[in-house]
Structures are given as C-alpha cells and as structure tokens.
Tab-separated table of C-alpha atoms and ligand atoms in Angstrom:
chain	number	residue	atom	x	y	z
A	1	UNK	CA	-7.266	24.225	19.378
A	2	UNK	CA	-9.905	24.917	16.771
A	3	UNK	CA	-10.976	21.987	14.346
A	4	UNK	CA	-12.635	23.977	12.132
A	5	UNK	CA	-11.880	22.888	8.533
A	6	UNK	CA	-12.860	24.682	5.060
A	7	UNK	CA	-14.340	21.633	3.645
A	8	UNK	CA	-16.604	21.487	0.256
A	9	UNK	CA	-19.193	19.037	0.168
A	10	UNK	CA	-18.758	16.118	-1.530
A	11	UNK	CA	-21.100	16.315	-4.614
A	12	UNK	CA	-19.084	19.843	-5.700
A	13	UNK	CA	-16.400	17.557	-7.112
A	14	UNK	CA	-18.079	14.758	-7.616
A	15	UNK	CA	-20.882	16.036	-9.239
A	16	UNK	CA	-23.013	13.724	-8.002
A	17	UNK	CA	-25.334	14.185	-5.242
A	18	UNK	CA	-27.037	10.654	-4.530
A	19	UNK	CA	-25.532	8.577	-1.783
A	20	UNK	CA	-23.049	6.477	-1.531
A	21	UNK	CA	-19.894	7.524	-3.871
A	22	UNK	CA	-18.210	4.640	-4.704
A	23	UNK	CA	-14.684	4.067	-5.347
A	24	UNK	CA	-13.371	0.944	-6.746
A	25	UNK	CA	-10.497	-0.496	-8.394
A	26	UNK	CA	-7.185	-3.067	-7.895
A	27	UNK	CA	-5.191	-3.084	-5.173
A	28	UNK	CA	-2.706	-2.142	-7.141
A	29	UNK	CA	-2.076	-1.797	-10.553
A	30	UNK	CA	-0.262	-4.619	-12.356
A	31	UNK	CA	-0.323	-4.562	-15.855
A	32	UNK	CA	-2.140	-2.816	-18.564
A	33	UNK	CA	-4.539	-5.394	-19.332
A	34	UNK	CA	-5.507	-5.940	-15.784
A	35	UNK	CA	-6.324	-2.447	-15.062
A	36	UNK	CA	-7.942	-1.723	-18.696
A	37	UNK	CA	-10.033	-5.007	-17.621
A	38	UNK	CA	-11.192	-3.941	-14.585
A	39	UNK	CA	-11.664	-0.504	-15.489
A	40	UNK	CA	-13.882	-1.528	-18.378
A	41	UNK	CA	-15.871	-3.713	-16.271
A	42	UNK	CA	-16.305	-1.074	-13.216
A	43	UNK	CA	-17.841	1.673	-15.813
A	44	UNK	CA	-20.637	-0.898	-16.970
A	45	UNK	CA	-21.550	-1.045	-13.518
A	46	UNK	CA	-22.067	2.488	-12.950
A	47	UNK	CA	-19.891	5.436	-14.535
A	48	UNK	CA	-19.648	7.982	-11.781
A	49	UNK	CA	-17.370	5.280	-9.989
A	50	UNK	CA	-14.300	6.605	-9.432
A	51	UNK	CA	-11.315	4.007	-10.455
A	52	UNK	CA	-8.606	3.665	-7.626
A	53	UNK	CA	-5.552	1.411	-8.208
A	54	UNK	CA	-2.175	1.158	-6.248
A	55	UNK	CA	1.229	2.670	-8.019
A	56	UNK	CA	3.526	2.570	-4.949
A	57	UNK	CA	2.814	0.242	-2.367
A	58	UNK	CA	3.253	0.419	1.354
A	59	UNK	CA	4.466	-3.534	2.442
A	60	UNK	CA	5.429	-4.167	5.961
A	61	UNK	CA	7.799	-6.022	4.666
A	62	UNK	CA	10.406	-5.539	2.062
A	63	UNK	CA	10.863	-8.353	-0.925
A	64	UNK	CA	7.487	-8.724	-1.738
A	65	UNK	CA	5.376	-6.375	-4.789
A	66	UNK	CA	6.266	-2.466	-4.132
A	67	UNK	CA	4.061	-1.489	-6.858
A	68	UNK	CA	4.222	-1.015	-10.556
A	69	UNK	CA	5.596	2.895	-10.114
A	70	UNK	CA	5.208	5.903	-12.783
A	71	UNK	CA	4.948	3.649	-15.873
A	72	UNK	CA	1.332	2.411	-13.976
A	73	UNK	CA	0.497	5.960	-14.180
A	74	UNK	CA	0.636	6.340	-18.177
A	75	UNK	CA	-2.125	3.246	-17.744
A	76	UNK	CA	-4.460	5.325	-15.393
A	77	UNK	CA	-4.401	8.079	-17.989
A	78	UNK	CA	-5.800	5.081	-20.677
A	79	UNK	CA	-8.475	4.443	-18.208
A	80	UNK	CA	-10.019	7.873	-18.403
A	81	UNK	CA	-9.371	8.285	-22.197
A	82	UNK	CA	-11.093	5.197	-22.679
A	83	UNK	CA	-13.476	4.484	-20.016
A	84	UNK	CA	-14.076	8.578	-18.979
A	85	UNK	CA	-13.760	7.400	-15.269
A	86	UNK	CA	-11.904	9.671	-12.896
A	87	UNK	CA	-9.051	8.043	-11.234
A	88	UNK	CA	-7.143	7.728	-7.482
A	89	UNK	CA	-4.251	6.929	-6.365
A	90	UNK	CA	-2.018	6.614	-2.979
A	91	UNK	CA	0.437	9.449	-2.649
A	92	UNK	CA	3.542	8.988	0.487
A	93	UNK	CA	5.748	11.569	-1.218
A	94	UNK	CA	6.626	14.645	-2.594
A	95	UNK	CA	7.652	12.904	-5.841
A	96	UNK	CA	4.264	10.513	-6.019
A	97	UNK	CA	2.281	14.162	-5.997
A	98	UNK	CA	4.442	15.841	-8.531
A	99	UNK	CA	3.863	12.366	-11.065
A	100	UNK	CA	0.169	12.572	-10.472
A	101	UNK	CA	0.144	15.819	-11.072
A	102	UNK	CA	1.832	15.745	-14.221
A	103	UNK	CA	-0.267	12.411	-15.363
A	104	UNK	CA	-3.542	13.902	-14.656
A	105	UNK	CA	-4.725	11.729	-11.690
A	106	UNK	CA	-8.000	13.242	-10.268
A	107	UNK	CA	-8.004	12.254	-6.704
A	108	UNK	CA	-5.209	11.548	-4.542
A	109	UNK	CA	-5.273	9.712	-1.323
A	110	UNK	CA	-3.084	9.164	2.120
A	111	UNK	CA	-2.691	5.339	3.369
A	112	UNK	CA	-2.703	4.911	6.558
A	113	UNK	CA	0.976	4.411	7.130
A	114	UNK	CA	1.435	7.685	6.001
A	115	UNK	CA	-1.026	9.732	7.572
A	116	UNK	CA	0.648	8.216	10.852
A	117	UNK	CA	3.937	10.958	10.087
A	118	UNK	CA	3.234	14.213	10.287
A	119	UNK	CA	6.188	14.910	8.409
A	120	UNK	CA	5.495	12.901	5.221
A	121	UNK	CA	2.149	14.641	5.853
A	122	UNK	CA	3.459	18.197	5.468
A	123	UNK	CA	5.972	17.192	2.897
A	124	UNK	CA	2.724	16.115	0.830
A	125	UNK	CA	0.661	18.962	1.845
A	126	UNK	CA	3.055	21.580	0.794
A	127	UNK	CA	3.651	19.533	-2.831
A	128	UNK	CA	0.003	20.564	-2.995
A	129	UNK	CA	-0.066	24.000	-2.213
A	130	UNK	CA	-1.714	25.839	-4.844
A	131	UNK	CA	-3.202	22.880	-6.266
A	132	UNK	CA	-6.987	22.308	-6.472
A	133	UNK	CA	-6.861	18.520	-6.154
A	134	UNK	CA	-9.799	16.305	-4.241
A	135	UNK	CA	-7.293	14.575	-1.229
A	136	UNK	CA	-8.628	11.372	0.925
A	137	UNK	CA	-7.141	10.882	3.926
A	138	UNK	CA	-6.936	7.609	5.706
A	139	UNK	CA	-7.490	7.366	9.419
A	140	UNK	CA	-3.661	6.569	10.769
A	141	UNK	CA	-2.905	2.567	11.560
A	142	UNK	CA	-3.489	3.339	15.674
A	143	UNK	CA	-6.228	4.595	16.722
A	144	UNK	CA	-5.415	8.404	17.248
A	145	UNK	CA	-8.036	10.945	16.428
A	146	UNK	CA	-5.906	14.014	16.502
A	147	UNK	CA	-3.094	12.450	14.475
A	148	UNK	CA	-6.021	11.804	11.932
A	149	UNK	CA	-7.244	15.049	12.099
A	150	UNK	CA	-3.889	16.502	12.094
A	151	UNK	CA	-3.203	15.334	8.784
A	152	UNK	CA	-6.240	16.668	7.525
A	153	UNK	CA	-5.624	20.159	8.764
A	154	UNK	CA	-1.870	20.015	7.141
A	155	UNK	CA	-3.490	19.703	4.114
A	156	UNK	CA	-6.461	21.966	4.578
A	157	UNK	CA	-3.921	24.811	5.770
A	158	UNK	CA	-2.642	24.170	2.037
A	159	UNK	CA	-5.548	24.883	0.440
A	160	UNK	CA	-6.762	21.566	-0.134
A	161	UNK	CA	-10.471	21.840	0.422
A	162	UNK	CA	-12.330	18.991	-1.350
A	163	UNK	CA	-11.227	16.501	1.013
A	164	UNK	CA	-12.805	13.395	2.758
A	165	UNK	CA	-12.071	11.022	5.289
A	166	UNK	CA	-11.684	7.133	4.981
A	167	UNK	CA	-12.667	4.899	7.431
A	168	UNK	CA	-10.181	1.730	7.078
A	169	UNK	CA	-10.134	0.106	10.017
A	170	UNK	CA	-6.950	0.093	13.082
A	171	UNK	CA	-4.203	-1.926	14.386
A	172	UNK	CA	-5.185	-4.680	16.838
A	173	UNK	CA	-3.458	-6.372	19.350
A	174	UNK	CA	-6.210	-8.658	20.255
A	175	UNK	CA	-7.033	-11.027	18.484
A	176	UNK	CA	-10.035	-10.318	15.767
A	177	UNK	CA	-11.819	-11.328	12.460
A	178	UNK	CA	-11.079	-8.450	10.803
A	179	UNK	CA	-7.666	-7.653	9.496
A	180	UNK	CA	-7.871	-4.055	10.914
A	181	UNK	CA	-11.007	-3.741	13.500
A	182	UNK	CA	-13.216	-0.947	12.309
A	183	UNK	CA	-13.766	0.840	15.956
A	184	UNK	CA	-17.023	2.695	14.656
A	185	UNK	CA	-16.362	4.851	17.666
A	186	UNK	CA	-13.170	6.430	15.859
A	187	UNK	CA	-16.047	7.427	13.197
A	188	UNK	CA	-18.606	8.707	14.969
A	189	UNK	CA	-15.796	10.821	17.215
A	190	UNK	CA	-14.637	12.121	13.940
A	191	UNK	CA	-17.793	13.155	12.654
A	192	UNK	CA	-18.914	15.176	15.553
A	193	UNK	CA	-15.330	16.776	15.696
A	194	UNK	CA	-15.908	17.456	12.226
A	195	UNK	CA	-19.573	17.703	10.936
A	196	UNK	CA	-19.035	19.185	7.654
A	197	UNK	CA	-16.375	16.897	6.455
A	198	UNK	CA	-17.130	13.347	3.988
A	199	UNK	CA	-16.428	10.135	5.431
A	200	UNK	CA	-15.704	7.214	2.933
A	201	UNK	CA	-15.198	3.428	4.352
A	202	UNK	CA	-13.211	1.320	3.239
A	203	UNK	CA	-14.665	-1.721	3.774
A	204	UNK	CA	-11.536	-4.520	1.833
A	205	UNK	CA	-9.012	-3.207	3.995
A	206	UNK	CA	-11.190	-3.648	7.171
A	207	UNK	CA	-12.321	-7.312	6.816
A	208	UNK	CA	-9.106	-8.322	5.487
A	209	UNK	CA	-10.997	-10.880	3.500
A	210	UNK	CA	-14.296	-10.931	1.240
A	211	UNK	CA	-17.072	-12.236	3.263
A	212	UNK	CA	-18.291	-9.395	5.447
A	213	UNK	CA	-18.016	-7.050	3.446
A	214	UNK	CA	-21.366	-6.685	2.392
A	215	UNK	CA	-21.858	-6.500	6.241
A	216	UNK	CA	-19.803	-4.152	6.664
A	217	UNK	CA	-20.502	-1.595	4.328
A	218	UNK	CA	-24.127	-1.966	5.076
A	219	UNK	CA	-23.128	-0.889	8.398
A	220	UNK	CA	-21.075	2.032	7.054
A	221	UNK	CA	-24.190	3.084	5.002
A	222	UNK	CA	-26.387	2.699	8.641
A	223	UNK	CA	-24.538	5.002	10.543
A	224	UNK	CA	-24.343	7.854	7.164
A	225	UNK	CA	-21.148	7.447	5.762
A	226	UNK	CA	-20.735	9.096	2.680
A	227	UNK	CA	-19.093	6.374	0.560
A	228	UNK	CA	-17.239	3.242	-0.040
A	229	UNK	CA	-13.583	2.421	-1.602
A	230	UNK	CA	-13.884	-1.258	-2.234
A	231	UNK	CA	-10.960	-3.209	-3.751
A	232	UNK	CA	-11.932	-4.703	-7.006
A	233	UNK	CA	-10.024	-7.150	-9.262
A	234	UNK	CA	-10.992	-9.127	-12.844
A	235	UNK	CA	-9.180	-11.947	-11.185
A	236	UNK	CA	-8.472	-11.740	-7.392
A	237	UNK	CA	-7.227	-15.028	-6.842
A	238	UNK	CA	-4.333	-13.728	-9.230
A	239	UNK	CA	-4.030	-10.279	-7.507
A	240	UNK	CA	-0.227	-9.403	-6.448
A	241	UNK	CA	-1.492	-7.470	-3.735
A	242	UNK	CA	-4.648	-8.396	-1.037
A	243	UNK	CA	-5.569	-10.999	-3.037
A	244	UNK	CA	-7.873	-12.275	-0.115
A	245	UNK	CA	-9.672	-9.567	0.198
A	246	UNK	CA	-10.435	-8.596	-3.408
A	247	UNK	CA	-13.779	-8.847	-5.249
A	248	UNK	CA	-14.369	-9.065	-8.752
A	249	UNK	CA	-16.551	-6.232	-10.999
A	250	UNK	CA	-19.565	-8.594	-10.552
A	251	UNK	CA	-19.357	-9.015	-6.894
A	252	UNK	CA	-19.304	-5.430	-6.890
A	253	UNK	CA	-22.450	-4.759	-8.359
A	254	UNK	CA	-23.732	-7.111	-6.263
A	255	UNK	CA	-23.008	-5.730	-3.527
A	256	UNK	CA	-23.623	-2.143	-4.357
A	257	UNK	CA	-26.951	-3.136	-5.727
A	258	UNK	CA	-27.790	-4.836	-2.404
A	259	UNK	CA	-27.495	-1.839	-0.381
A	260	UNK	CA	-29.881	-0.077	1.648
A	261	UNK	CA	-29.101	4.125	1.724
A	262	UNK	CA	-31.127	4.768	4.360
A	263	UNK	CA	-32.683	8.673	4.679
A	264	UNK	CA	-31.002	10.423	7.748
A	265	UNK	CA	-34.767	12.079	8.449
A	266	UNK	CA	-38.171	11.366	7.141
A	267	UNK	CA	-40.677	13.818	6.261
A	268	UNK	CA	-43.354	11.373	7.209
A	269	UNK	CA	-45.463	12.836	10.313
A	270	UNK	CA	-46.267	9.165	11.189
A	271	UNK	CA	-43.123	8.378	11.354
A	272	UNK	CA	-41.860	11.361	13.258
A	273	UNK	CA	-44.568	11.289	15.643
A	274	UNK	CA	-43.577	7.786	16.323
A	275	UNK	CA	-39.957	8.630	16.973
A	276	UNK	CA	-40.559	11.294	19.203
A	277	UNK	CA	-42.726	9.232	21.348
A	278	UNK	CA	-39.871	7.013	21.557
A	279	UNK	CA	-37.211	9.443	21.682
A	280	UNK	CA	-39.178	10.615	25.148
A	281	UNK	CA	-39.591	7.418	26.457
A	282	UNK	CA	-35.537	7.555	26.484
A	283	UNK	CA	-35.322	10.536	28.054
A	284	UNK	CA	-37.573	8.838	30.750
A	285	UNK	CA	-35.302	6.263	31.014
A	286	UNK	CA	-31.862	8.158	31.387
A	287	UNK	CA	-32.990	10.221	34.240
A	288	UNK	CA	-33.853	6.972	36.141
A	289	UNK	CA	-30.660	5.558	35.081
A	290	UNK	CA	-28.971	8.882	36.247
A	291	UNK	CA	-31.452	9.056	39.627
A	292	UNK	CA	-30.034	5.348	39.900
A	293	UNK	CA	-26.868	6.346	39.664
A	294	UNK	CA	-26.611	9.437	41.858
A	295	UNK	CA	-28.061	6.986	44.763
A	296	UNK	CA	-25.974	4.467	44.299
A	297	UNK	CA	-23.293	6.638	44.364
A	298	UNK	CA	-24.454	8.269	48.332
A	299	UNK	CA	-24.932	4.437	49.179
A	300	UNK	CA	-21.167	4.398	48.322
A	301	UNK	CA	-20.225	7.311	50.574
A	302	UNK	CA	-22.493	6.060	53.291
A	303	UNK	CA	-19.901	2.785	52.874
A	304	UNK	CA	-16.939	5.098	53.105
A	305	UNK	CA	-17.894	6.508	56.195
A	306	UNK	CA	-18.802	3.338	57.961
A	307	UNK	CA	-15.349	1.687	56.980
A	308	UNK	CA	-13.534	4.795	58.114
A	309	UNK	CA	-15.221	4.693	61.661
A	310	UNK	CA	-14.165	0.784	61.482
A	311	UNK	CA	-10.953	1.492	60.018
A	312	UNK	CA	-11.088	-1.066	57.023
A	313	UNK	CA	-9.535	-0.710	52.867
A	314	UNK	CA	-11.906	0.613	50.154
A	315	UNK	CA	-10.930	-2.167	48.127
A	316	UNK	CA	-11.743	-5.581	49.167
A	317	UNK	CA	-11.522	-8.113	45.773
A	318	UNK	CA	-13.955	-10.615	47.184
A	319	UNK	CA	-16.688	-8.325	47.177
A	320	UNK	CA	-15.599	-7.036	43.432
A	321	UNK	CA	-15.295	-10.554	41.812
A	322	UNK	CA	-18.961	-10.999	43.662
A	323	UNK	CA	-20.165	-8.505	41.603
A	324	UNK	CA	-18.349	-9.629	38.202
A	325	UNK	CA	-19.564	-12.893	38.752
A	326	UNK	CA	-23.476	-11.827	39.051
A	327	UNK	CA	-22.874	-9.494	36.234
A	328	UNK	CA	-21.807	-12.763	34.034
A	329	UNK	CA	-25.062	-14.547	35.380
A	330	UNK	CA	-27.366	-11.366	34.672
A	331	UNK	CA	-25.299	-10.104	31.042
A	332	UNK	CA	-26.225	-13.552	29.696
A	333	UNK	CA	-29.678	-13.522	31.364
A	334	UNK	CA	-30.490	-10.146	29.663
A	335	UNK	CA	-28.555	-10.081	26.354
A	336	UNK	CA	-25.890	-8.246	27.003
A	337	UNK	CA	-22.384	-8.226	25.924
A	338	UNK	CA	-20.405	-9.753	28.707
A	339	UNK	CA	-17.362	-7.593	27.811
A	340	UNK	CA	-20.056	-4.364	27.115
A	341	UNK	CA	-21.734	-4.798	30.760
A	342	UNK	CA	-17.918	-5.722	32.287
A	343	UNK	CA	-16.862	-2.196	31.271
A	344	UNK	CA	-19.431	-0.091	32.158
A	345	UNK	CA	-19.286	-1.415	35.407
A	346	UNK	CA	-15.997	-0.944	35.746
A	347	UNK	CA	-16.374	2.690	35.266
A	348	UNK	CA	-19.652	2.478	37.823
A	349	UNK	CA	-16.983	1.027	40.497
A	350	UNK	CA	-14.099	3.334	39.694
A	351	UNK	CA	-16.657	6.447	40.468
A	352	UNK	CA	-17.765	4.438	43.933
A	353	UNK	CA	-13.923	3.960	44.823
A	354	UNK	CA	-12.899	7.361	44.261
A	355	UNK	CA	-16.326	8.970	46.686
A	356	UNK	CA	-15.025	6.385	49.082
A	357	UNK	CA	-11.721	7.366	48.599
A	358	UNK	CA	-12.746	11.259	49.302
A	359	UNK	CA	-15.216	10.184	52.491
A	360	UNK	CA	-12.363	8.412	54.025
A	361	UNK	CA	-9.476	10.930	53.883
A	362	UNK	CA	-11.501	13.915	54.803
B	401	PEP	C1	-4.591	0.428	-0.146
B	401	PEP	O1	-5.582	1.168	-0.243
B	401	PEP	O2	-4.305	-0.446	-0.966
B	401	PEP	C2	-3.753	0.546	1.057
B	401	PEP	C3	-2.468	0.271	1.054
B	401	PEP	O3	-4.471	0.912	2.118
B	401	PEP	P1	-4.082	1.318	3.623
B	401	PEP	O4	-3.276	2.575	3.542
B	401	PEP	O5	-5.435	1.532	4.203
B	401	PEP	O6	-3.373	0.168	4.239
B	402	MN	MN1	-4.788	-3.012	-0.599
C-alpha cells in the first residue's frame, strides 16, 4: 500500500520558516479571563505562536471537566481580534468541525483517543472535505504506526494537505516516569515512512508533569522535529485540566529560549571532513560486527550438527541463563543498558536456535 501523502511544508501556512513552531496554550479553556490572560502573555513571548486551548475534552472518566464547549469558541475568536494569534483546537466530531468552522479557528487537531477510530476519523475527514484547513494529527494512544498513518491518509484523501504529525507519547503498561512514554522509535519510523510530512512533539502530554520537559523537547529538537505544542497556563496550579503538567507563559519562554535548534547539515568542510572520517570508521565497524556475526552463526550450525549426531535438544536453559548472567557482568562493565544488551541478544540467540533448528531436521 502506498504512503505517499500530498503534504505542504510547514512554513506555507505558517509563514514562518525558522525552526521550531511553537504551539502553546491551556489545556483547556476555562473562562474568558483565563484564556485572554494567557493569550496576552503567550504573544509577548513571541507572536507567530500559535494559541491552542481545549473546548471538548476527552476524560477517561466521566464526572470530571468535559470542557467549556461552543461558548469557549466565541473566546478563541477574542484571542485573535485582540492578540492577532492564530488559534487550535481538538476536533472528535463532525459537529466540533462544523463550530470551528463557523468560529474561525485556524488549525484543528486529532487527540489521540480519536485518531485511535477510524471511523470518528472519516466522519472528521469528510466534515472537511473541501475545506483548506491546517489539521494535526496525534499519534493514536497504542503504539500503531499504520493506525497513525491511517488517519492521516483519511484526511489527506479529503484534501487536507497542510497537515503535521504530533508526537505525544503512548500507553504503557510498565511502569514509567512519563505519563505516556515517548517511544522515539514510533518517530523516527514515521518519518522515514513519511519524509515530507511535519512532526510536532508534544512534550506536556508526554512527561505527564513539568520537570522534563525541557529535556524532552530538547530531545525532540535533537532528532529534527519540526515543533512543539506545550501546555501553558497563567495559573497551573488552578488549571481544571492537567494541572500537573502545565507551565506558566514565563516558564515558557524559558524554556523556548533555552533551546538548542541544531542545523541538520553544516556547510563547514572541517566539520564534514571530520564526520566522514567518522562516518567510515562505522562502516569499519559494522562489517566486523556483521563478519562476527555470520561466524558465530556457522559456530551455531557446527553445534546443531554435533547434537544431532548425539541426539540432544537445541535448547538447554543452563547454558542460556550462562550467557544472561555474563551479559549482566559485561553490560555493567561496558556501559550498556542491561535491558538494551538483554534484547539484542535475544534476537542473536533466536537466529542461532532457528540454524540449529534447520541443521537438525534436515
Ligand atoms: C490535549 O491536547 O489536551 C489532549 C487531550 O491531548 P491527547 O489527545 O494527546 O491526550
Ligand atoms: Mn491536556
């Protein structure tokens, strides 16, 4: 199935062109005064933000603050008269598009609960057909790159072309210290399924909480993502929504000032020179890694014939837990990851069982 999407980039709607676009804004919007506050503060800090703020809210659980609805929607439309900001919101529905539409809201996005059913998906999508509307679409709460993707090519096959991805983190059953583990990997998978297509981070909904942030968008600027939504409040501790993970419009500058956009190439010949030497050096080293491989791997089928000849399992546990316990001895030794070295050897053994596995019933 192609993935091919018609995607503009991002500064032909945001006309802007320097690195990172920032988004910013409540969790949701309250009241007037709280988002005229925050608004007001957000534009001092730099006016191509755009202003995002919650009007119907997806809770797990019912009973607690659903969102303001339309009437916060009339306040949105004072933020751009007054502040000149261009303003987001989350759309789940056919009706939430049709009351953006009509308020002038000038970027819609997906939450993540959403983008996990195709059919509130399409039901958005075709609300937008015809429209010429910037859409963000949040990767899905599980980690499932065609489900993300999906949703992006519902809309796309509407028309929707200024379009970005955002980055906010997935489900977990084990246990973590963010709120929704980022899993970079989902990232950098989408960006080389998709190459042409913006990828925003949402760093609040990620950490769950305020202190890593700045880590964590940091680490969305080091691998070239194209922006950052952050949650921002005049007064988080009084926020009806994620009040734990909220930041206020001075923390925000903070942060953004603190930054470091880093170039994705330098013209510098030192500096290229430099890499390349390196870059060869790597080279060097994954074809002894392969070579290293490949003989460990006729070592293995060497074992598979002696133990058919002697009539003995593939699998004997004392041996494996040998190994696992010299990896923990040599991870630690080394710097590794435990867990990082645990895995990869898993995969080495899995590719040694299944040569034995071949030797012995051939
Ligand atoms: C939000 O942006 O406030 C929100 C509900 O996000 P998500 O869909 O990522 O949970
Ligand atoms: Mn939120």
């Amino acid at each position: 199935m192609s993935k091919k999407l018609e995607v503009q980039s991002l500064s032909n709607w945001t006309g802007q062109s320097k690195k990172p676009l920032l988004i910013a804004g409540p969790c949701s919007a309250e009241t007037e005064t709280q988002v005229l506050a925050t608004a007001r503060e957000i534009k001092k800090i730099n006016e191509n933000i755009i202003f995002r703020a919650g009007i119907w809210k997806p809770r797990t659980r019912p009973g607690s603050f659903e969102g303001i609805g339309g009437l916060g929607l009339k306040w949105l439309k004072t933020v751009k008269q007054q502040t000149g900001l261009k303003t987001a919101t989350e759309v789940a529905n056919a009706k939430h598009v049709e009351l953006c539409l009509e308020n002038g809201v000038d970027v819609l996005w997906v939450g993540a609960r959403t983008t996990a059913n195709p059919f509130s998906v399409q039901e958005i999508a075709d609300a937008l057909k015809g429209v010429d509307i910037p859409v963000l679409v949040k990767n899905p709460v599980n980690p499932d790159l065609q489900l993300w993707i999906g949703a992006l090519e519902r809309l796309n096959k509407s028309g929707i072309t200024k379009m970005a991805a955002i980055l906010r983190g997935f489900n977990s059953y084990e246990a973590s210290i963010f709120r929704n583990p980022p899993q970079w990997d989902m990232a950098i998978q989408l960006k080389t399924a998709l190459p042409q297509l913006p990828l925003i981070c949402d760093p609040s909904h990620i950490c769950g909480n305020t202190e890593m942030l700045d880590y964590i968008s940091q680490k969305a600027m080091d691998l070239d993502l194209d922006g950052l939504m952050i949650e921002t409040h005049i007064q988080p501790a009084l926020a009806w929504s994620d009040a734990k993970q909220q930041i206020t419009p001075a923390q925000l500058k903070k942060l953004v000032s603190a930054l470091r956009v880093r170039k994705v190439n330098s013209d510098n010949k030192d500096f290229s020179d430099k890499l390349n030497e390196l870059r060869e050096k790597i080279d060097g080293i994954d074809e002894k890694l392969l070579s290293a491989l490949h003989e460990r791997l006729s070592v293995s089928e060497k074992i598979g014939a002696y133990k058919k000849e002697n009539n003995v399992t593939i699998l004997q546990t004392g041996r494996w837990n040998e190994i696992q316990e010299k990896l923990e001895m040599q991870s630690d030794l080394m710097g590794f990851e435990r867990d990082w070295l645990k895995k990869l050897y898993a995969l080495i053994h899995e590719a040694s069982i299944k040569k034995q596995n071949e030797v012995m019933n051939s």
